[in-house]
């Protein structure tokens, strides 16, 4: 079982819609959770971090964390074509491990004009 | 804030030569830096983790004698690809973590070995 799993997509939504990206993780002691956006040919850019259960909102982005279900999601409201990218979910393994941030394989999002 | 730079952004070298890539945290001190490699349409692959002043920890399958990592200061880490071969052609990305939990990526270096 992969440590961090995401649907690879591609996920297509029309402009103005809500895009919902999901991620599950296997390590129950994971403490920190991140969403990165990666445009084609570019490096990942941190867009959201979340550390406690519940919702965290930042502009059009909302991250949701449910540690009991080992599930983290990212909602993008009022999706724009410029949101088209690959979204990477990342989970922080506790201190002491060489691999401190484990990435999912990413979900490719396309927002259709 | 939290800016990480990489140099060069793109490099082409001949097979058998060595290439050095620099990664700098510009506005914070990075206690830990990470080096990743990404092939086209594939996910990030962690190569190694380096802490300032100590030896890097390499992921399984990554040759430490081929990918030399030096983390000489809290703002600079270097990756040297020694005796590069065409199969080493890839997108190399560093990231840096401050004393918190967040990790910031550099813009990446595209290496092409001919």
GROMACS .gro file of N, CA and C in nm, chain B residues 2 20-21 31 37-39 46 55 58 67 74 76 97 102:
model
   45
  115UNK      N    1   1.039   3.296   0.238
  115UNK     CA    2   1.058   3.155   0.208
  115UNK      C    3   1.093   3.133   0.061
  133UNK      N    4   2.764   2.051  -1.107
  133UNK     CA    5   2.729   2.093  -0.972
  133UNK      C    6   2.606   2.183  -0.975
  134UNK      N    7   2.510   2.154  -0.888
  134UNK     CA    8   2.389   2.234  -0.877
  134UNK      C    9   2.386   2.295  -0.737
  144UNK      N   10   1.753   2.437   0.813
  144UNK     CA   11   1.818   2.332   0.891
  144UNK      C   12   1.829   2.204   0.811
  150UNK      N   13   1.440   1.429  -0.765
  150UNK     CA   14   1.456   1.413  -0.908
  150UNK      C   15   1.317   1.381  -0.964
  151UNK      N   16   1.289   1.436  -1.079
  151UNK     CA   17   1.160   1.410  -1.140
  151UNK      C   18   1.178   1.387  -1.290
  152UNK      N   19   1.137   1.269  -1.334
  152UNK     CA   20   1.136   1.240  -1.477
  152UNK      C   21   1.003   1.284  -1.536
  159UNK      N   22   1.239   1.148  -0.395
  159UNK     CA   23   1.339   1.199  -0.301
  159UNK      C   24   1.469   1.123  -0.319
  168UNK      N   25   2.664   1.451   0.723
  168UNK     CA   26   2.652   1.377   0.597
  168UNK      C   27   2.506   1.362   0.556
  171UNK      N   28   2.088   0.922   0.215
  171UNK     CA   29   2.042   0.891   0.081
  171UNK      C   30   1.928   0.790   0.085
  180UNK      N   31   2.606   1.088  -0.665
  180UNK     CA   32   2.535   1.213  -0.634
  180UNK      C   33   2.590   1.266  -0.501
  187UNK      N   34   2.386   2.697   0.657
  187UNK     CA   35   2.242   2.693   0.676
  187UNK      C   36   2.165   2.749   0.558
  189UNK      N   37   2.303   2.703   0.213
  189UNK     CA   38   2.356   2.651   0.087
  189UNK      C   39   2.375   2.500   0.093
  210UNK      N   40   1.376   2.338   0.435
  210UNK     CA   41   1.281   2.347   0.544
  210UNK      C   42   1.342   2.432   0.655
  215UNK      N   43   0.713   2.349   0.722
  215UNK     CA   44   0.688   2.373   0.580
  215UNK      C   45   0.817   2.362   0.500
   0.00000   0.00000   0.00000
